Phi, psi and omega in degrees: 000135179292138182210131180297341177295338179270005180121153178207162181252123181261115178232157180294141180301323181297325177293318178297320177296318181296323180298329181294336182262357182285137173255104186237150168288160185305315183290325177297318178298315179302312184292322178299314179295325178294324178292318178299316179297322184281346180248287181298332178296340178243021180057041177235149175272335178217160175202157178272128181221169172242160177302322182295320179298313179294323180299322179292322178296321187266353185058047177235173173268164184300321182297318179296320178296317180300317179293320180295318178299316180298319180293315180296323179291320179298325179273006175061027176278327177236163170258141185221118179233150177255134174232092185066237181262006178256167177235138176253118184239156177192170178273132176287113184283347177276085189295338179289347178271346182297142172260105191282328183265143175284150175293137179298140180284132178280133180270111179279146175294153184302128182278140180240142180236135181267112179247098174048063179065018180233129178269128178233133181279178186294345178266012178063026177253137181293144178215153182231134185249145170281164182303322180298317181294324179295319181293329179288337181256013184296338180286343181248352181231124178298139185299329183283353180267358185248128173269109187285350179255047182299138176257160180305147181286150170279181182286349182261146176287153178292148179250132181292147176288159173298156181306326183293343181254355181281133179300146182297130174253114187278125174270121185305320185268006186275135170265338177210144181198162171279160183305323182274358177078007181290325179241129180198165178206157179283178178298319178293325176298316180294317179300319181296316182287331175294321176294317179301318180298322177297322178291325178297319182296334178298319181268336183218082185299340181268006181301130179292153176298129185283170168281104188300324180295318179294316179296314180296325179296320178297317178297320179298317179295323177297324178287308190281326183260323185263351178076023178271159171252165176301322179297317177301312185297311182292324180295316182289322178295322178301316179297313182297324183289349179256351182278139185303321181273309190287338184294340176257358182246343177243095185238019180198159176301327180296317178293322178298317180295320182297319186256018188307307187296321178296314180295317182297318180297318180292322180293318182293321180284355179071037180301144181307132180250106191294351182280000177091002180212136183295338179077002180291138183246140179301120183298341179272351183283118179245020183293343178302336182301327179267010179070023184230107175247020175088017180250000000 
């Protein structure tokens, strides 16, 4: 049974009133309450947290928490600062700055995918268009992807071709990508993973050349979903590559992402680094951009 004797959260009445008028998505609401608990619940106006800590409170995944934090910060409901690989969060006490209403969701036209001369809609159900309907959707479908002499469908759904047979879809911002565009990364993502590979070779000279698109894609997801910077990623990998245990267990961006919170906690606490060097990198050092960290 809940009892104030077991603890309570003291918040300003004006904040509670303002919350009543907020229009939030479910995950935004969860994360906002977790921030209040993590700050006012400990008599603090701000505190350092990780996505994983908030995710555990909200029973969400890290990516969902990262998106909710970005949305709440954009609406000026919370304050959000980065300190290395940690985040400092708090409630914005200037309630007149809050954006109470959510932005209206834009309704996208139904997306169509061309599977071997067969048009399938986003719900994976077969559909057939008349010439008039095709002309009305010409702004969203390249003319060369449509077979205008479509024949009636058989009882079976179309099967997508293997990736090796799918025509290349060019990602405008990609410096490297897979043919189907599912995995890709920017030039900075590629530079970062090339540097990571050099660090891997120091500990494992027989390491095979990686799939650059897959590695760069992981770094891109760490940036866009997890809120990391290239500097954060390279600094933590540098620390792991010098640790007696982790240098043989973290040999790729995917492993780094999987063990991020454990590695970050040990690095921040200054855990002994058996490689003879703490691996801490000057946060102002941007030499990684040129792939040169002095190794």
